[in-house]
Short mmCIF file of C-alpha atoms in Angstrom, two decimals:
data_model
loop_
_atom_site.label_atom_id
_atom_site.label_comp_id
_atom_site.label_asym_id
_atom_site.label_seq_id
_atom_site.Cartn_x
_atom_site.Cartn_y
_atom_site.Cartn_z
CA UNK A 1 139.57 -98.18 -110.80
CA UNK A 2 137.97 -95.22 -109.20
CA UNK A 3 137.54 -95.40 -105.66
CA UNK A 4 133.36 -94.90 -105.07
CA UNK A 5 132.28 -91.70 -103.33
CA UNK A 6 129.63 -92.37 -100.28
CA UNK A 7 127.66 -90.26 -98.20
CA UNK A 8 128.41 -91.31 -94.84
CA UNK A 9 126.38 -90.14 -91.50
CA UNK A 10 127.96 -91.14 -88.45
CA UNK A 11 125.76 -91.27 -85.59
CA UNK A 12 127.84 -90.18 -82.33
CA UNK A 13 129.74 -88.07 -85.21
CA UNK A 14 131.10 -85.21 -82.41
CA UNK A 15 132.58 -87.97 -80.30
CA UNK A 16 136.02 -88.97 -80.27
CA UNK A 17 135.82 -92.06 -82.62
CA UNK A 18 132.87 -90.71 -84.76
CA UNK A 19 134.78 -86.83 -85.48
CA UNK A 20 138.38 -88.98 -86.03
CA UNK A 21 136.31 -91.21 -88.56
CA UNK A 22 134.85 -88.50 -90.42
CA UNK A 23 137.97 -86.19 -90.47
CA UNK A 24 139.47 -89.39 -92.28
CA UNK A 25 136.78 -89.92 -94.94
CA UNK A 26 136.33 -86.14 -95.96
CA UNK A 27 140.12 -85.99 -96.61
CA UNK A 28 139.67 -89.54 -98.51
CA UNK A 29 136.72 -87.42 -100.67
CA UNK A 30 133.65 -88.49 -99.46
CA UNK A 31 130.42 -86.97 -98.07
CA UNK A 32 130.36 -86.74 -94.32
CA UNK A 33 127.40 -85.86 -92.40
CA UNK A 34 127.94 -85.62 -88.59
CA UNK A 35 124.83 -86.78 -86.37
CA UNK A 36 123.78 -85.79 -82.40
CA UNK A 37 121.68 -85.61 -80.77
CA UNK A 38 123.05 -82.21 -79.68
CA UNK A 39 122.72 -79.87 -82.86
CA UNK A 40 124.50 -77.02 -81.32
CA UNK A 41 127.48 -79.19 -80.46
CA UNK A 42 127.15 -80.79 -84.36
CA UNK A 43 126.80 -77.13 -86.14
CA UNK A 44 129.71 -76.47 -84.35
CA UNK A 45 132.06 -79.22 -84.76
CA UNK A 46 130.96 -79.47 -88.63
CA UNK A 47 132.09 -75.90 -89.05
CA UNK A 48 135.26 -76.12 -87.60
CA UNK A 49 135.91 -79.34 -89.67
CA UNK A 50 134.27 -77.35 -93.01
CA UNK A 51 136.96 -74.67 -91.88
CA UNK A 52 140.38 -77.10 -90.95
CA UNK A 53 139.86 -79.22 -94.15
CA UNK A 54 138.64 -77.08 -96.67
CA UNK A 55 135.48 -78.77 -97.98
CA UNK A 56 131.37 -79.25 -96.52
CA UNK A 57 131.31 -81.25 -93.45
CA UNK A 58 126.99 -80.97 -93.05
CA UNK A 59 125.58 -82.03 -89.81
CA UNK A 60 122.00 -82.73 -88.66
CA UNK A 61 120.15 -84.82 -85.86
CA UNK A 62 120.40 -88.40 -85.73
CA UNK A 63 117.56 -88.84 -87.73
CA UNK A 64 117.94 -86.32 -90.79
CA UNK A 65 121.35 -87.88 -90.69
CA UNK A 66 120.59 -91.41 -91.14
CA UNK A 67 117.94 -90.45 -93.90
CA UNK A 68 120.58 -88.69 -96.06
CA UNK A 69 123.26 -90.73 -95.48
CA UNK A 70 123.68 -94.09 -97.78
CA UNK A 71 126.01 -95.92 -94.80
CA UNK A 72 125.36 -94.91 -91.59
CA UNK A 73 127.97 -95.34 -88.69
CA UNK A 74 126.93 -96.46 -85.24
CA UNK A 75 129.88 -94.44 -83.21
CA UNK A 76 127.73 -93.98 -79.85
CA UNK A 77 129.07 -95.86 -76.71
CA UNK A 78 127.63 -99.03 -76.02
CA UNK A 79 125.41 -97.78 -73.50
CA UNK A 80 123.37 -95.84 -75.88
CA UNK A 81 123.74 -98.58 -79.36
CA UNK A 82 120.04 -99.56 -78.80
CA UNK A 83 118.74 -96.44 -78.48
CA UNK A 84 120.34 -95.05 -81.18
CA UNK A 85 119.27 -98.10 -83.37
CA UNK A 86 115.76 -97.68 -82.15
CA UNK A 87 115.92 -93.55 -82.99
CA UNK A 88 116.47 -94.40 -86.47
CA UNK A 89 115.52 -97.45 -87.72
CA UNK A 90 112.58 -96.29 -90.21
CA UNK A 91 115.72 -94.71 -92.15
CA UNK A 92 118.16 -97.88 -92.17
CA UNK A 93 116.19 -100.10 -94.35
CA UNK A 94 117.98 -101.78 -96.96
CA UNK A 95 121.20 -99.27 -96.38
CA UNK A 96 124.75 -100.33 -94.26
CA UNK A 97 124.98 -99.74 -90.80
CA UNK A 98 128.43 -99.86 -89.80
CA UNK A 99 128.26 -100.49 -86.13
CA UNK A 100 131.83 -99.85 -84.35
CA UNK A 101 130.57 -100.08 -80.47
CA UNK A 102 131.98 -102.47 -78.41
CA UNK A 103 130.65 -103.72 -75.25
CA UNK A 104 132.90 -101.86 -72.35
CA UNK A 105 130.80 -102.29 -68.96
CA UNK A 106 132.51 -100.03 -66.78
CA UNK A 107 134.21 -99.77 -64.13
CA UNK A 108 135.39 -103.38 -65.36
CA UNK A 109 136.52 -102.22 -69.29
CA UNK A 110 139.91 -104.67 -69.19
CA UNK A 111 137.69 -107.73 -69.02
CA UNK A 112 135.66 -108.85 -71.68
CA UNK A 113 132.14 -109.04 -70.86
CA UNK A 114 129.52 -109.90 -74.09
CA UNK A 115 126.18 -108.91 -74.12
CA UNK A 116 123.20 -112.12 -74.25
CA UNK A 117 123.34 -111.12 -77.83
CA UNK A 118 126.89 -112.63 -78.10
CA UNK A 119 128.27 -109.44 -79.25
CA UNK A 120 127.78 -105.59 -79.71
CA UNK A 121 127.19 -106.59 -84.14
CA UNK A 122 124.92 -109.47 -83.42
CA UNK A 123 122.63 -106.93 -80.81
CA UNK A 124 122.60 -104.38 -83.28
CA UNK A 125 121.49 -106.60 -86.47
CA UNK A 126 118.43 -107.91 -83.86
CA UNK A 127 117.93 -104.46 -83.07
CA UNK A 128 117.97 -103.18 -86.57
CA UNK A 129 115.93 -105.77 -88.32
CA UNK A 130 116.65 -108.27 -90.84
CA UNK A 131 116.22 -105.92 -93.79
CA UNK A 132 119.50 -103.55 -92.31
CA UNK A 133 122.61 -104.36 -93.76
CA UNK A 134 125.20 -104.56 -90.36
CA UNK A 135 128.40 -104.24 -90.50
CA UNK A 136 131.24 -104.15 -87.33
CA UNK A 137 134.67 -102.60 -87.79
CA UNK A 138 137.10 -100.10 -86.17
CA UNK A 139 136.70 -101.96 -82.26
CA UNK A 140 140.47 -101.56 -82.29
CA UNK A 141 141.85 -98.49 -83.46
CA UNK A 142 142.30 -96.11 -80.29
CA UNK A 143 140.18 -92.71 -81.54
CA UNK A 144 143.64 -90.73 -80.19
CA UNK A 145 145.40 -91.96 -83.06
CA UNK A 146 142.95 -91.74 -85.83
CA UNK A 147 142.67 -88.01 -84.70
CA UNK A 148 146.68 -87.51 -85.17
CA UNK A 149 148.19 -87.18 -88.36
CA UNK A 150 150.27 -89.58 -88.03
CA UNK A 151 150.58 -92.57 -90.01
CA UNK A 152 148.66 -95.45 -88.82
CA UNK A 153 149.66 -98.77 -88.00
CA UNK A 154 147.51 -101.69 -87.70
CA UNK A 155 144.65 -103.79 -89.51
CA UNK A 156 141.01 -103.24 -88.86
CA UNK A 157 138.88 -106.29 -88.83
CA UNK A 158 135.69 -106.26 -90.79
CA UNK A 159 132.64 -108.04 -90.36
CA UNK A 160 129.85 -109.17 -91.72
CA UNK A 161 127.02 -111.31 -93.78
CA UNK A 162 126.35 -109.74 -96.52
CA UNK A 163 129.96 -109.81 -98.75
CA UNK A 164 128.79 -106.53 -100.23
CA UNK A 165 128.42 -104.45 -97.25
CA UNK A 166 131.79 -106.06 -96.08
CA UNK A 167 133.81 -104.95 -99.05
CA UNK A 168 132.51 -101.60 -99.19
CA UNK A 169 133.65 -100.96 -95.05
CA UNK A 170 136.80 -102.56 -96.17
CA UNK A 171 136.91 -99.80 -98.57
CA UNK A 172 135.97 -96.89 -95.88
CA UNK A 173 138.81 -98.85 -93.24
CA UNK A 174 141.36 -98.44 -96.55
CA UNK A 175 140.28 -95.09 -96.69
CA UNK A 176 141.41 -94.16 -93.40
CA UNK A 177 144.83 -95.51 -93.45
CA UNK A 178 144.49 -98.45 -91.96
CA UNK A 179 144.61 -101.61 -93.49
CA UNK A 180 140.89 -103.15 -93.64
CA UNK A 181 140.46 -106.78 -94.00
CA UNK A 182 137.57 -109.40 -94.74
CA UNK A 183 137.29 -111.04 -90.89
CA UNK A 184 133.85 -113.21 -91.86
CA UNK A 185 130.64 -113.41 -90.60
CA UNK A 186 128.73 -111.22 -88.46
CA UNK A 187 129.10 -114.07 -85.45
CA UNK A 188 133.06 -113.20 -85.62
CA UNK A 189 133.07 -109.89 -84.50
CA UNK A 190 133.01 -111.38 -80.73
CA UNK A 191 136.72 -111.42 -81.68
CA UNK A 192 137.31 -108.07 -82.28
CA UNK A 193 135.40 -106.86 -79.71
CA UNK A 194 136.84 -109.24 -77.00
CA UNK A 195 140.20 -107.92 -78.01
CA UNK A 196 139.54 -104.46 -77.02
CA UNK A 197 139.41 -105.10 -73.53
CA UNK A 198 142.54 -106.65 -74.02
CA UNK A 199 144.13 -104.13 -75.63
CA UNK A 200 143.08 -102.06 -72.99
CA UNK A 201 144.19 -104.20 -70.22
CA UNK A 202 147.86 -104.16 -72.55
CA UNK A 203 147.92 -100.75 -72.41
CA UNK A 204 148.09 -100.46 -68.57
CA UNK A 205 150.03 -103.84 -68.34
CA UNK A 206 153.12 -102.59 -70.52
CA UNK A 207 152.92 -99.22 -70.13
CA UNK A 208 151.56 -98.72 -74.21
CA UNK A 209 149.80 -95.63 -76.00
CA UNK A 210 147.34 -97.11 -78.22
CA UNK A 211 148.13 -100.81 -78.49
CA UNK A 212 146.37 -102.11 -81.98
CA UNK A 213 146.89 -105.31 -83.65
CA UNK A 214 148.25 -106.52 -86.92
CA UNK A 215 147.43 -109.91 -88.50
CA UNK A 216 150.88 -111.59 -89.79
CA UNK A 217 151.24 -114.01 -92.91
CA UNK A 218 151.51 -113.34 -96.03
CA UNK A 219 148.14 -112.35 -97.39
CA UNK A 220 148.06 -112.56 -100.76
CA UNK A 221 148.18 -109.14 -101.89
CA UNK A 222 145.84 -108.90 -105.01
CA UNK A 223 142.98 -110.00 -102.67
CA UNK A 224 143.69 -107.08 -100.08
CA UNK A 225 141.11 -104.31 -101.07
CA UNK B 1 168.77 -113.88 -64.55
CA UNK B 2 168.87 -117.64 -65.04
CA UNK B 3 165.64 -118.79 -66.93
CA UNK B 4 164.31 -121.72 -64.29
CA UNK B 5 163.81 -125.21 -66.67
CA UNK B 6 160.21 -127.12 -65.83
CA UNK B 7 158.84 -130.32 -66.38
CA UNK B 8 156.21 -129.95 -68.54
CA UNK B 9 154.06 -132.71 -69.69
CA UNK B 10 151.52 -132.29 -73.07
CA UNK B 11 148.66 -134.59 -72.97
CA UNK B 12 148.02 -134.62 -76.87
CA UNK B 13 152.01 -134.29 -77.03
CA UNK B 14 151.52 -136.76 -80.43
CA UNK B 15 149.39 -134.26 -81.74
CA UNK B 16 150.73 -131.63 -84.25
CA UNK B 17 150.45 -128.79 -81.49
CA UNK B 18 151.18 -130.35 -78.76
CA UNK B 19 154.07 -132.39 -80.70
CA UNK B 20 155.24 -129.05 -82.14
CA UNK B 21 155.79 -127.22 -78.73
CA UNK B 22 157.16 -130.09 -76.66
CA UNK B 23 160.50 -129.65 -79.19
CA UNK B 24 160.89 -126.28 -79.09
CA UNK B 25 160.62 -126.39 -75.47
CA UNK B 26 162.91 -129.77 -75.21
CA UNK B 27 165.43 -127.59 -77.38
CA UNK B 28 164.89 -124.56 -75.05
CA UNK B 29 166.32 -126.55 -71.85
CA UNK B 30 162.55 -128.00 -70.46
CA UNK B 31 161.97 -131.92 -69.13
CA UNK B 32 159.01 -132.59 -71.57
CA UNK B 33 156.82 -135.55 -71.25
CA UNK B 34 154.50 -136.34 -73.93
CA UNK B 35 151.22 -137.72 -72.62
CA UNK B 36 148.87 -140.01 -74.97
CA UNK B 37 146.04 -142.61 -74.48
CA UNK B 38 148.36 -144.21 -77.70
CA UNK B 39 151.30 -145.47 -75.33
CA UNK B 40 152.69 -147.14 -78.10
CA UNK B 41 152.46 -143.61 -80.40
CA UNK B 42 153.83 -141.85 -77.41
CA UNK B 43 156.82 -144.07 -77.23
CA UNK B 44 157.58 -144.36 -81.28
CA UNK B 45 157.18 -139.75 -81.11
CA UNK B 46 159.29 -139.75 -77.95
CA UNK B 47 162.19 -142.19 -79.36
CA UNK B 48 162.44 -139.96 -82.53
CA UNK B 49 162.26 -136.97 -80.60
CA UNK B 50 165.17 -137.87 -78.38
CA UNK B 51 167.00 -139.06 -81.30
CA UNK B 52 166.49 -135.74 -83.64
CA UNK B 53 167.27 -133.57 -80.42
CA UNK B 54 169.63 -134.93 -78.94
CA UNK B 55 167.91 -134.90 -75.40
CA UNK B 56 165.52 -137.41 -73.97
CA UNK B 57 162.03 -136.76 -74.34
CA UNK B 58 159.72 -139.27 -72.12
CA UNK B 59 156.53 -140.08 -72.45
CA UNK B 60 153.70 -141.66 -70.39
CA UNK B 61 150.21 -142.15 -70.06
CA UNK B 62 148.03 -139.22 -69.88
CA UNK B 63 147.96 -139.84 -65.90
CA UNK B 64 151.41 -140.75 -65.88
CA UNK B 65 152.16 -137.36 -67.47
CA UNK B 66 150.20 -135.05 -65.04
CA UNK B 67 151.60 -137.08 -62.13
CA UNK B 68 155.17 -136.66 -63.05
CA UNK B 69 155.27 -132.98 -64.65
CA UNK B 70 155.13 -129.23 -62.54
CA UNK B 71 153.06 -127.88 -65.84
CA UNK B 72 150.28 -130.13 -67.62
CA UNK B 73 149.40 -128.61 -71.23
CA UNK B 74 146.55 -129.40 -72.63
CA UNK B 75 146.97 -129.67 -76.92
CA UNK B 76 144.08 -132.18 -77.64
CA UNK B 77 141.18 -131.54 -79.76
CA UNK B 78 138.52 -129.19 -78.11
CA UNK B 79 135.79 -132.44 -78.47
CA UNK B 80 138.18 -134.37 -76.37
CA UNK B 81 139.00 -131.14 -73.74
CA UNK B 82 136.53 -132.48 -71.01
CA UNK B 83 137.58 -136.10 -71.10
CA UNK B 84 141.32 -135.58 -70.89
CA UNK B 85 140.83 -133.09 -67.51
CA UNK B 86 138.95 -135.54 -66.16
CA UNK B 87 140.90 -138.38 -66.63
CA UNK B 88 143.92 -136.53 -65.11
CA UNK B 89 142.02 -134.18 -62.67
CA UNK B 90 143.65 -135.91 -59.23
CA UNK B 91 146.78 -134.99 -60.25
CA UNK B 92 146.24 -131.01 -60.90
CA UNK B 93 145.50 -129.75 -57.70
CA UNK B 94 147.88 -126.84 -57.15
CA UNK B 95 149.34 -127.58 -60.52
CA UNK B 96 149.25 -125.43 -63.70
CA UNK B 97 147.08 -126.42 -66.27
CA UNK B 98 147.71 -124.90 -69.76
CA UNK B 99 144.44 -124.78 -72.04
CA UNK B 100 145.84 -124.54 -75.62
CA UNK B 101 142.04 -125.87 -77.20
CA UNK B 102 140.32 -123.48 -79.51
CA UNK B 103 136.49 -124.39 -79.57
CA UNK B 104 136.30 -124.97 -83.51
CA UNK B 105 133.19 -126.90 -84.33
CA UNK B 106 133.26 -128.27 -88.12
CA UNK B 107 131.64 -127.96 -90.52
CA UNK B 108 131.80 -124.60 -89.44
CA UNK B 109 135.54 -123.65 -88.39
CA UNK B 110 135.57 -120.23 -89.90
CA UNK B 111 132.54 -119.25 -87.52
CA UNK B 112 133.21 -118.48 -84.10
CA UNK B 113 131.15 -120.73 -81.65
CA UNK B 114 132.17 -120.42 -77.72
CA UNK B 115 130.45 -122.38 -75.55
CA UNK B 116 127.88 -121.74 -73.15
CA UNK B 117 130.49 -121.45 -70.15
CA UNK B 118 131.82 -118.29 -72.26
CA UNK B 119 135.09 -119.60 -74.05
CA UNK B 120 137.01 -123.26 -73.95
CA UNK B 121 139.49 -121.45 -70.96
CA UNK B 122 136.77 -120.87 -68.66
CA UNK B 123 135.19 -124.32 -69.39
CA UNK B 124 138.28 -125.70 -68.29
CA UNK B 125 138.55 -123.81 -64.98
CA UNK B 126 135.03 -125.37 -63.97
CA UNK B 127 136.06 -129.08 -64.86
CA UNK B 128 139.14 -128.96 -63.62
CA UNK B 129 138.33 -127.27 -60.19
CA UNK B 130 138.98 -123.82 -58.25
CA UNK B 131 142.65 -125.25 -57.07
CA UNK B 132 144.03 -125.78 -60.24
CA UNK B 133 145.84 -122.68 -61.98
CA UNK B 134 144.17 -122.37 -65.46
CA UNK B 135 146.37 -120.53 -68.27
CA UNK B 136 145.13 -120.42 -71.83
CA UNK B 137 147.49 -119.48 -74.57
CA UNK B 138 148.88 -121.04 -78.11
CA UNK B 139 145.42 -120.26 -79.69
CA UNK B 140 146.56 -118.57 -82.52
CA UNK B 141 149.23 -120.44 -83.74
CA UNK B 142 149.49 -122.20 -86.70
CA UNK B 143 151.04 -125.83 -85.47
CA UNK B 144 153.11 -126.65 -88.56
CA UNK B 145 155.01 -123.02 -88.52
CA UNK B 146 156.07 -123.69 -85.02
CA UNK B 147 156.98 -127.64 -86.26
CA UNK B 148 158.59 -125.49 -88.65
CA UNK B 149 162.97 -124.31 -88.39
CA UNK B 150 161.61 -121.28 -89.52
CA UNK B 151 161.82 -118.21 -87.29
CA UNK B 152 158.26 -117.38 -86.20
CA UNK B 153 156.47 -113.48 -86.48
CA UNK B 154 153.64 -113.53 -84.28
CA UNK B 155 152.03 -113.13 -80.18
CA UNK B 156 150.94 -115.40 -78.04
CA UNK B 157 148.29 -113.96 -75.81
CA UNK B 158 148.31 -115.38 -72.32
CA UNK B 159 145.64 -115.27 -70.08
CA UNK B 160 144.57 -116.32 -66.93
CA UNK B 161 143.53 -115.14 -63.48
CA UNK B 162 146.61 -116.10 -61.64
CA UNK B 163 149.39 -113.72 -62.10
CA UNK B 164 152.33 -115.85 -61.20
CA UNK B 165 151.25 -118.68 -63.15
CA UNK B 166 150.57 -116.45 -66.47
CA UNK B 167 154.33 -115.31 -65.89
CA UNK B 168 155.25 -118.61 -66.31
CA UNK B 169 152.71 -119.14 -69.27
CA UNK B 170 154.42 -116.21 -70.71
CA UNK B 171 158.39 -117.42 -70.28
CA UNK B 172 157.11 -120.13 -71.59
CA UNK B 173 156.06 -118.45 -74.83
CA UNK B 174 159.38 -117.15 -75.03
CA UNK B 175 160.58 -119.49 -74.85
CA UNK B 176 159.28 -121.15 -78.51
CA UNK B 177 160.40 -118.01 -80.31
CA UNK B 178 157.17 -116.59 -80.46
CA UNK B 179 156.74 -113.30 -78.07
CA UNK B 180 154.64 -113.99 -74.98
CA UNK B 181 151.91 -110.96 -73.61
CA UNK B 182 149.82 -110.68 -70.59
CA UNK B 183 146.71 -110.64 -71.84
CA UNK B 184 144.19 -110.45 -68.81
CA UNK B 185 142.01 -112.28 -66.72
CA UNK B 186 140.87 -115.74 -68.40
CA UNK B 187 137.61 -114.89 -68.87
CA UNK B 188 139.89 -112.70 -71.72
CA UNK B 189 140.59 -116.00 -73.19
CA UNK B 190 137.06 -115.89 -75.48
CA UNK B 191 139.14 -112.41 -77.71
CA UNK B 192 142.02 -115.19 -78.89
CA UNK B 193 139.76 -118.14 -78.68
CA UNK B 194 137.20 -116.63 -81.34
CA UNK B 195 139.81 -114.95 -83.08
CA UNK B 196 141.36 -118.48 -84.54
CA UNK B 197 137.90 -118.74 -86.69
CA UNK B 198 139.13 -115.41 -88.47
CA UNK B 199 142.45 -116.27 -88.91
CA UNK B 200 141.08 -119.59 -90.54
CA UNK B 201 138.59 -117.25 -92.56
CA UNK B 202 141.45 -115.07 -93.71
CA UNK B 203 143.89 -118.06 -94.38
CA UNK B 204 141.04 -118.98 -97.29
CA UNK B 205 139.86 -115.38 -98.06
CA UNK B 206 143.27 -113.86 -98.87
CA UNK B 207 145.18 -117.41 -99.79
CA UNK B 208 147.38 -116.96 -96.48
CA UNK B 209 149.84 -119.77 -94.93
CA UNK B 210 149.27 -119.27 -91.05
CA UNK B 211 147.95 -115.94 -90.77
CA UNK B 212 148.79 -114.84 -86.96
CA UNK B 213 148.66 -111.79 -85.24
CA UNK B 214 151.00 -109.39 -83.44
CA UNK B 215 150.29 -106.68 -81.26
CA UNK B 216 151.21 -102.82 -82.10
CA UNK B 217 152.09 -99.90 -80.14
CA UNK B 218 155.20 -99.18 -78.15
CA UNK B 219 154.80 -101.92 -75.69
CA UNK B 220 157.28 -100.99 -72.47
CA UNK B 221 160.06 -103.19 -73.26
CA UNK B 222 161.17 -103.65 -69.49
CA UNK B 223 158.23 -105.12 -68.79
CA UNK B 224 158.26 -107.99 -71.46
CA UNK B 225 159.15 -111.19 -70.21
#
């Protein structure tokens, strides 16, 4: 089977998580578009990337990015997810948007602290509209590590209501060297999101660089993606 | 260093949970009392016990139980987590009080659902009352692996907003086989809480036997328990 090729725009795409995403996918072959709202910053950070990996990073504002792009990645921080929703939303009908914010309210980010919504996912698919196809993934993968060439460790947790959206971030978390896995329903991504803070609060508690997690058992391997 | 032995009584100890830890414990040195409205269950489950350890395992009522031990876990189904504090609630002042209840709601189990207090931890705090030292931990483990001779992969996540009594939460851990971590304040409690609906999901999506999870990263090792 032949992996599928997707245009990808990741809104955010110069920040830490966004750049380490898309460094990962253009390696893995597909089409990365990087999207800010600062298009000096994006020009320049797309050329460097064109330059370091050897094939077309493109770049353009949040909007001509989420227009080109078939799945479009939410990698703002939280404080900006609705706006950044809002910017774009005549462009996100019927596509993916892969939302991987999670809801860090400073100066308190080792304690978990949900939005009304019940999580970052479930405040973006309200934001979005019914007709947008929202997906949450990569809350706990530390952006350091994605960015280093080292090999990862660690699952990412993907969620979602609509199966075929789900597989295909599966697919994108595969991509990266991670391990992606099918966590459910939109609803569930409370999990992954609460864990973050914990992770964080791990970090400082054991002294840790990047604590992830890992889900033990033995899956049954011919259902992993 | 001298690990220091408790008395820890399990209201729910007949329960597969509750059951499960109050042997390993038994075996690890710990007084264990199982607690049960079924007196005549908790004496048949005790007798065995004893018999199959080799040490004597009481029992008691639920009151009884809290009375009588330093620790009270709480392994009972989350329908039944209000009740049982209340029925025991005079004897927790001061006391530990270890939350193992996961707020699973069937039909549904594969869909996280917290509660409007925020997660089954923090609903326990407010019924049981300010003095009494809330811990939550044990939420995702699968009950029959730890019933289980097997040796067992996996974290247990301990939270809670008093530090000395997590450290004990945590030795405690240990002291099953599984690998205890300070996991935050208990309002953390909702990451492990919601993320037993996933594991559940995954257990059926990828044909799994007690999926669990474990932490990555170089954790400090001194500072493990």
């Amino acid at each position: 089977m032949t992996a599928r090729i997707y245009t990808i725009g990741i809104l955010g795409g110069t920040g830490n998580l966004g750049n380490a995403l898309a460094a990962r996918w253009a390696k893995a072959g597909h089409r990365v578009i990087l999207g800010s709202r600062d298009a000096a910053k994006a020009r320049q950070r797309a050329e460097e990337m064109s330059t370091t990996l050897g094939t077309e990073i493109r770049f353009g504002s949040n909007q001509d990015t989420a227009e080109q792009a078939e799945i479009i990645v939410l990698a703002v921080p939280f404080a900006n997810q609705t706006d950044a929703i809002e910017e774009v939303r005549p462009a996100l009908a019927g596509k993916i948007l892969l939302d991987t914010t999670v809801p860090l309210l400073p100066p308190k980010v080792m304690r978990v602290q949900m939005p009304a919504e019940g999580s970052a996912a479930q405040r973006a698919q309200l934001v979005a509209g019914e007709n947008v196809r929202v997906v949450s993934a990569f809350h706990n993968v530390a952006a350091h590590k994605l960015a280093s060439a080292h090999k990862l460790e660690g699952d990412v947790l993907v969620f979602g209501d609509d199966l075929e959206a789900r597989k295909v971030v599966v697919e994108l978390a595969n991509a990266t060297g991670l391990r992606g896995l099918h966590a459910g329903a939109l609803a569930n991504s409370v999990a992954a999101e609460a864990l973050t803070s914990v992770l964080i609060f791990m970090n400082k508690h054991y002294a840790a660089d990047g604590a992830g997690i890992r889900i033990t058992g033995e899956l049954d391997a011919g259902k992993l993606g």
